[in-house]
Amino acid sequence: MVGNDNWINSYLDAILDAGKSSIGGDRPSLLLRERGHFSPARYFVEEVITGYDETDLYKTWLRANAMRSPQERNTRLENMTWRIWNLARKKKELEKEEACRLLKRHPETEKTRTDATADMSEDLFDGEKGEDAGDPSVAYGDSTTGSSPKTSSVDKLYIVLISLHGLVRGENMELGRDSDTGGQVKYVVEFAKALSSSPGVYRVDLLTRQIVAPNFDRSYGEPEEMLVSTTFKNSKHERGVNSGGYIIRIPFGPKDKYLAKEHMWPFIQDFVDGALSHILRMSKTIGEEIGCGHPVWPAVIHGHYASAGVAAALLSGALNLPMAFTGHFLGKDKLEGLLKQGRQSREQINMTYKIMRRIEAEELSLDASEIVIASTRQEIEEQWNLYDGFEVILARKLRARVKRGANCYGRYMPRMVIIPPGVEFGHVVHDFDMDGEEENHGPASEDPPIWSQIMRFFTNPRKPMILAVARPYPEKNITSLVKAFGECRPLRELANLTLIMGNREAISKMHNTSASVLTSVLTLIDEYDLYGQVAYPKHHKHSEVPDIYRLATRTKGAFVNVAYFEQFGVTLIEAAMNGLPVIATKNGAPVEINQVLNNGLLVDPHDQNAIADALYKLLSEKQLWSRCRENGLKNIHQFSWPEHCKNHLSRILTLGARSPAIGSKEERSNAPISGRKHIIVISVDSVNKEDLVRIIRNAIEAAHTQNTPASTGFVLSTSLTLSEICSLLVSVGMHPAGFDAFICNSGSSIYYPSYSGNTPSSSKVTHVIDQNHQSHIEYRWGGEGLRKYLVKWATSVVERKGRIEKQMIFEDSEHSSTYCLAFKVVNPNHLPPLKELRKLMRIQSLRCNALYNHSATRLSVTPIHASRSQAIRYLFIRWGIELPNIVVLVGESGDSDYEELLGGLHRTIILKGDFNIAANRIHTVRRYPLQDVVALDSSNIIEVEGCTTDVIKSALRQIGVPTQ
């Protein structure tokens, strides 16, 4: 047995000596050898629990220690060492694979970006190349850090904010209950409160998900919650019944289930349709109150986080309204961090976090946004600069050209605006005397209850308190803080440590990641024997957080945030507001926050010694502590909610006024489509023309009833041009006037039939394009500049056979239109992946949709807000046709926009059968699986076998459409 023990220790020694960098990276290690003897327990705590976050390994360790038989114990330990070695080897392999992938892709991306920048450099003025080059306002937008932009006079604005994930309510927020209910939830709620009380703002709606799942408070199921604001109480303008701030909860997704943010993607379109109805209704209501009967449309639709960005983009396009976006924590940055850890491959990360769907959502948000809000310059230059749709140098040159009215060749870059986060100033600290007691000239008040809940942990509660407020996630780096505290004896003798790590009932009931971090923290407390020196309360209320900061200030302590990267840094501002000096990570927002506040020290979060030294210095040098405290209180006003809201409103007022096109009473009375109770949209792409005609005939025959022949209308939605549609229908004896509308060119054109006679059967039929729809979709359309680039790109797409190169894609002017550029694909088997074309367009700052259709024989490029699914929403807005009364017929597959037709509140019938052409290459190049985009088990989607009249009639009856 002794020999086996020695073997295990020797093997662990070898791992440490030969492969320590692969296990723990270059981060400092604890004293792994105590008094000349190696400690496997110590090694396991540091390098496995806190390094790899492997919960099952920890359980193995516990079982090994519980073994009475030394042989069984050593067998388990031996098994663990092999598993550690395999983890290290896996990490090296993943790092090598990722490095090779990046090495291959980087030159291609850089060449494309260089070409785009060169195009913009041809006729720049000398001033743009020189003086403006370092001007941040020219580089990518505007900075508000340390300054107050002028605010123009504002009207009574209606503003819509969107934040979909987490538990959102106005009071008693359950921050830390799960991974989605954290800083972002707190920020958007407080932002909505403050913004709704800002001068000139009439109403703010914060749209989120309605949750009626078991084990969740009923307040999350309330459709509407009025927010009580404490800001600007004395400056409120005259208010109406519907003024103020509100949380509006839109039902989407499974009714009885709470959804993590990674699982919301298939239901985004359901939310969009529900939100669309709310905004239309509320805009009309506000218009009746303050708009003289005219709708008051949102001044901006502001998405928070990737999922809300997609929703905001779709709503912005459907309503023709400006969009703003705040990313909060970006997907590419998260992906790079996870890949560097080496625990999972790119595919595994995508499976867990749906990371590619998230990144595409952020790219789409860049496409659709007029302004993007960032909290720091670093976020723009180091995080957004990773995305295809944004590049600092090109943004600077485009902005310079816009300022002097030069041609940008169809290119566009959203404005990046730096606005530091805001905090509620409802709890401002009092002055303290030299003994750390509050000066209070009134009657003595009792200490807040949370103080005793924390103090009970300490042997000496009068020592300065180091405070950390963070959820138990690896990226928050709490374990490094505990190690720094535990290893520095002078710091332990000087101070106590308080860890506010959210709320929990039992570690065993927590998510694996959170449970692992908490287990690591408790293990380290035991390892260093920190009992009586570290507090880690299980519960606290959101309203008690200011009291916790005040307790740390009273003891002349410090706030610490050593996250590997801090995106927002709200807790740092809250600490400063309460007179508490800070020690913060040098990565992210704290750098710029500290430049303004000058109230603490920055440290490398990977350096435990630096963390300990900074804490000891701040707490032991009283003059430094006092100076940091005074600086924070003196400068904190720059992060107030009034200042934050003022900065936002000044940007909103620069956005161009746009509004949706709603048909007037006269227009609706003259349009047959507006009088329909149900609309059947035929969008079957996966069949040949003969089968398409058969489906059209059968659908019309199935839906027409004897009693109400005009109650159901028909719309043909296709990638075909108008002339192709009319030719097809006439060739088989069908009259085009029998349709209420044609959605043509993949959603970029809508036509209505017009006839000179008194009946639809008149032989003189013309078709009128919907000009209002054209104005909806023209946003950021590249026009001729886009066409020229696509023609150039098409010449580079070749099929090589030996030395012979054959061009595969050609411009198709015959099937192009004002807002649809068509290209003919010669050989669909050599189709370039659509994601690569979209990537090229974004790198060039050309904002558009690209999709393959006609069984991959045609490429169509349309405006970013043009699509067949958005055209359906347009019909709802313009003609008042309720979305649940719209039925969309599709095949088993279709064009590149197929999945977009499946989601939403409209009903979908999928026609299955051998008449469907086998799935072509279009759907083999998806960036993410179909189930990550569409909820195929939705009650709004039904599948039927066949396309006969009886089959379609039965399906229509099933979803409530009357048939004969």
PDB file of N, CA, C and O in Angstrom, residues 583-613:
ATOM      1  N   ILE A 583     -10.844  47.597  -5.184  1.00  0.00           N
ATOM      2  CA  ILE A 583      -9.770  46.884  -5.885  1.00  0.00           C
ATOM      3  C   ILE A 583     -10.463  46.167  -7.033  1.00  0.00           C
ATOM      4  O   ILE A 583     -11.380  45.375  -6.808  1.00  0.00           O
ATOM      5  N   ALA A 584     -10.031  46.418  -8.266  1.00  0.00           N
ATOM      6  CA  ALA A 584     -10.778  45.885  -9.413  1.00  0.00           C
ATOM      7  C   ALA A 584      -9.855  45.308 -10.466  1.00  0.00           C
ATOM      8  O   ALA A 584      -8.672  45.658 -10.563  1.00  0.00           O
ATOM      9  N   THR A 585     -10.441  44.430 -11.266  1.00  0.00           N
ATOM     10  CA  THR A 585      -9.718  43.827 -12.382  1.00  0.00           C
ATOM     11  C   THR A 585      -9.300  44.890 -13.384  1.00  0.00           C
ATOM     12  O   THR A 585     -10.020  45.873 -13.607  1.00  0.00           O
ATOM     13  N   LYS A 586      -8.166  44.686 -13.997  1.00  0.00           N
ATOM     14  CA  LYS A 586      -7.689  45.636 -15.008  1.00  0.00           C
ATOM     15  C   LYS A 586      -8.250  45.322 -16.393  1.00  0.00           C
ATOM     16  O   LYS A 586      -7.890  45.985 -17.363  1.00  0.00           O
ATOM     17  N   ASN A 587      -9.125  44.320 -16.458  1.00  0.00           N
ATOM     18  CA  ASN A 587      -9.673  43.894 -17.746  1.00  0.00           C
ATOM     19  C   ASN A 587     -11.128  44.340 -17.880  1.00  0.00           C
ATOM     20  O   ASN A 587     -12.003  43.842 -17.177  1.00  0.00           O
ATOM     21  N   GLY A 588     -11.377  45.280 -18.783  1.00  0.00           N
ATOM     22  CA  GLY A 588     -12.749  45.678 -19.058  1.00  0.00           C
ATOM     23  C   GLY A 588     -13.118  47.039 -18.511  1.00  0.00           C
ATOM     24  O   GLY A 588     -12.290  47.956 -18.390  1.00  0.00           O
ATOM     25  N   ALA A 589     -14.392  47.168 -18.139  1.00  0.00           N
ATOM     26  CA  ALA A 589     -14.967  48.454 -17.736  1.00  0.00           C
ATOM     27  C   ALA A 589     -14.262  49.127 -16.563  1.00  0.00           C
ATOM     28  O   ALA A 589     -14.202  50.359 -16.516  1.00  0.00           O
ATOM     29  N   PRO A 590     -13.732  48.382 -15.553  1.00  0.00           N
ATOM     30  CA  PRO A 590     -13.123  49.060 -14.406  1.00  0.00           C
ATOM     31  C   PRO A 590     -12.019  50.045 -14.770  1.00  0.00           C
ATOM     32  O   PRO A 590     -11.798  51.019 -14.039  1.00  0.00           O
ATOM     33  N   VAL A 591     -11.320  49.825 -15.874  1.00  0.00           N
ATOM     34  CA  VAL A 591     -10.234  50.731 -16.263  1.00  0.00           C
ATOM     35  C   VAL A 591     -10.776  52.137 -16.478  1.00  0.00           C
ATOM     36  O   VAL A 591     -10.261  53.125 -15.925  1.00  0.00           O
ATOM     37  N   GLU A 592     -11.852  52.243 -17.263  1.00  0.00           N
ATOM     38  CA  GLU A 592     -12.399  53.565 -17.563  1.00  0.00           C
ATOM     39  C   GLU A 592     -13.209  54.121 -16.401  1.00  0.00           C
ATOM     40  O   GLU A 592     -13.266  55.335 -16.202  1.00  0.00           O
ATOM     41  N   ILE A 593     -13.828  53.241 -15.618  1.00  0.00           N
ATOM     42  CA  ILE A 593     -14.546  53.713 -14.429  1.00  0.00           C
ATOM     43  C   ILE A 593     -13.564  54.327 -13.441  1.00  0.00           C
ATOM     44  O   ILE A 593     -13.808  55.397 -12.872  1.00  0.00           O
ATOM     45  N   ASN A 594     -12.417  53.672 -13.261  1.00  0.00           N
ATOM     46  CA  ASN A 594     -11.418  54.179 -12.312  1.00  0.00           C
ATOM     47  C   ASN A 594     -10.771  55.468 -12.807  1.00  0.00           C
ATOM     48  O   ASN A 594     -10.347  56.306 -12.007  1.00  0.00           O
ATOM     49  N   GLN A 595     -10.701  55.645 -14.118  1.00  0.00           N
ATOM     50  CA  GLN A 595     -10.173  56.892 -14.657  1.00  0.00           C
ATOM     51  C   GLN A 595     -11.036  58.079 -14.251  1.00  0.00           C
ATOM     52  O   GLN A 595     -10.540  59.186 -14.027  1.00  0.00           O
ATOM     53  N   VAL A 596     -12.349  57.844 -14.147  1.00  0.00           N
ATOM     54  CA  VAL A 596     -13.274  58.905 -13.767  1.00  0.00           C
ATOM     55  C   VAL A 596     -13.343  59.060 -12.254  1.00  0.00           C
ATOM     56  O   VAL A 596     -13.263  60.168 -11.716  1.00  0.00           O
ATOM     57  N   LEU A 597     -13.463  57.935 -11.529  1.00  0.00           N
ATOM     58  CA  LEU A 597     -13.660  57.988 -10.084  1.00  0.00           C
ATOM     59  C   LEU A 597     -12.355  58.132  -9.310  1.00  0.00           C
ATOM     60  O   LEU A 597     -12.314  58.755  -8.256  1.00  0.00           O
ATOM     61  N   ASN A 598     -11.285  57.496  -9.800  1.00  0.00           N
ATOM     62  CA  ASN A 598      -9.986  57.525  -9.118  1.00  0.00           C
ATOM     63  C   ASN A 598     -10.132  57.122  -7.654  1.00  0.00           C
ATOM     64  O   ASN A 598      -9.636  57.795  -6.751  1.00  0.00           O
ATOM     65  N   ASN A 599     -10.812  56.017  -7.424  1.00  0.00           N
ATOM     66  CA  ASN A 599     -11.124  55.618  -6.052  1.00  0.00           C
ATOM     67  C   ASN A 599     -10.602  54.237  -5.675  1.00  0.00           C
ATOM     68  O   ASN A 599     -11.165  53.580  -4.801  1.00  0.00           O
ATOM     69  N   GLY A 600      -9.545  53.775  -6.344  1.00  0.00           N
ATOM     70  CA  GLY A 600      -9.020  52.472  -5.979  1.00  0.00           C
ATOM     71  C   GLY A 600      -7.851  52.056  -6.835  1.00  0.00           C
ATOM     72  O   GLY A 600      -7.241  52.865  -7.545  1.00  0.00           O
ATOM     73  N   LEU A 601      -7.546  50.767  -6.789  1.00  0.00           N
ATOM     74  CA  LEU A 601      -6.401  50.202  -7.490  1.00  0.00           C
ATOM     75  C   LEU A 601      -6.864  49.107  -8.448  1.00  0.00           C
ATOM     76  O   LEU A 601      -7.831  48.387  -8.172  1.00  0.00           O
ATOM     77  N   LEU A 602      -6.158  48.967  -9.567  1.00  0.00           N
ATOM     78  CA  LEU A 602      -6.445  47.929 -10.550  1.00  0.00           C
ATOM     79  C   LEU A 602      -5.402  46.826 -10.440  1.00  0.00           C
ATOM     80  O   LEU A 602      -4.219  47.101 -10.196  1.00  0.00           O
ATOM     81  N   VAL A 603      -5.832  45.574 -10.641  1.00  0.00           N
ATOM     82  CA  VAL A 603      -4.924  44.431 -10.503  1.00  0.00           C
ATOM     83  C   VAL A 603      -5.138  43.442 -11.641  1.00  0.00           C
ATOM     84  O   VAL A 603      -6.186  43.434 -12.289  1.00  0.00           O
ATOM     85  N   ASP A 604      -4.126  42.629 -11.830  1.00  0.00           N
ATOM     86  CA  ASP A 604      -4.240  41.502 -12.768  1.00  0.00           C
ATOM     87  C   ASP A 604      -5.012  40.381 -12.060  1.00  0.00           C
ATOM     88  O   ASP A 604      -4.549  39.857 -11.042  1.00  0.00           O
ATOM     89  N   PRO A 605      -6.184  39.987 -12.560  1.00  0.00           N
ATOM     90  CA  PRO A 605      -6.980  38.976 -11.857  1.00  0.00           C
ATOM     91  C   PRO A 605      -6.331  37.596 -11.816  1.00  0.00           C
ATOM     92  O   PRO A 605      -6.740  36.745 -11.029  1.00  0.00           O
ATOM     93  N   HIS A 606      -5.320  37.379 -12.642  1.00  0.00           N
ATOM     94  CA  HIS A 606      -4.613  36.096 -12.652  1.00  0.00           C
ATOM     95  C   HIS A 606      -3.475  36.053 -11.625  1.00  0.00           C
ATOM     96  O   HIS A 606      -2.880  34.999 -11.414  1.00  0.00           O
ATOM     97  N   ASP A 607      -3.187  37.188 -11.003  1.00  0.00           N
ATOM     98  CA  ASP A 607      -2.044  37.293 -10.093  1.00  0.00           C
ATOM     99  C   ASP A 607      -2.546  37.391  -8.654  1.00  0.00           C
ATOM    100  O   ASP A 607      -2.923  38.462  -8.173  1.00  0.00           O
ATOM    101  N   GLN A 608      -2.527  36.253  -7.940  1.00  0.00           N
ATOM    102  CA  GLN A 608      -3.022  36.239  -6.567  1.00  0.00           C
ATOM    103  C   GLN A 608      -2.208  37.142  -5.650  1.00  0.00           C
ATOM    104  O   GLN A 608      -2.764  37.825  -4.776  1.00  0.00           O
ATOM    105  N   ASN A 609      -0.913  37.166  -5.834  1.00  0.00           N
ATOM    106  CA  ASN A 609      -0.072  38.007  -4.996  1.00  0.00           C
ATOM    107  C   ASN A 609      -0.398  39.481  -5.184  1.00  0.00           C
ATOM    108  O   ASN A 609      -0.425  40.257  -4.219  1.00  0.00           O
ATOM    109  N   ALA A 610      -0.659  39.867  -6.442  1.00  0.00           N
ATOM    110  CA  ALA A 610      -1.001  41.269  -6.719  1.00  0.00           C
ATOM    111  C   ALA A 610      -2.327  41.638  -6.057  1.00  0.00           C
ATOM    112  O   ALA A 610      -2.485  42.755  -5.543  1.00  0.00           O
ATOM    113  N   ILE A 611      -3.270  40.713  -6.060  1.00  0.00           N
ATOM    114  CA  ILE A 611      -4.563  40.958  -5.414  1.00  0.00           C
ATOM    115  C   ILE A 611      -4.362  41.174  -3.913  1.00  0.00           C
ATOM    116  O   ILE A 611      -4.879  42.135  -3.331  1.00  0.00           O
ATOM    117  N   ALA A 612      -3.612  40.276  -3.294  1.00  0.00           N
ATOM    118  CA  ALA A 612      -3.368  40.387  -1.854  1.00  0.00           C
ATOM    119  C   ALA A 612      -2.608  41.667  -1.509  1.00  0.00           C
ATOM    120  O   ALA A 612      -2.946  42.370  -0.542  1.00  0.00           O
ATOM    121  N   ASP A 613      -1.588  41.983  -2.302  1.00  0.00           N
ATOM    122  CA  ASP A 613      -0.788  43.182  -2.031  1.00  0.00           C
ATOM    123  C   ASP A 613      -1.633  44.445  -2.140  1.00  0.00           C
ATOM    124  O   ASP A 613      -1.489  45.368  -1.321  1.00  0.00           O
TER     125      ASP A 613
END
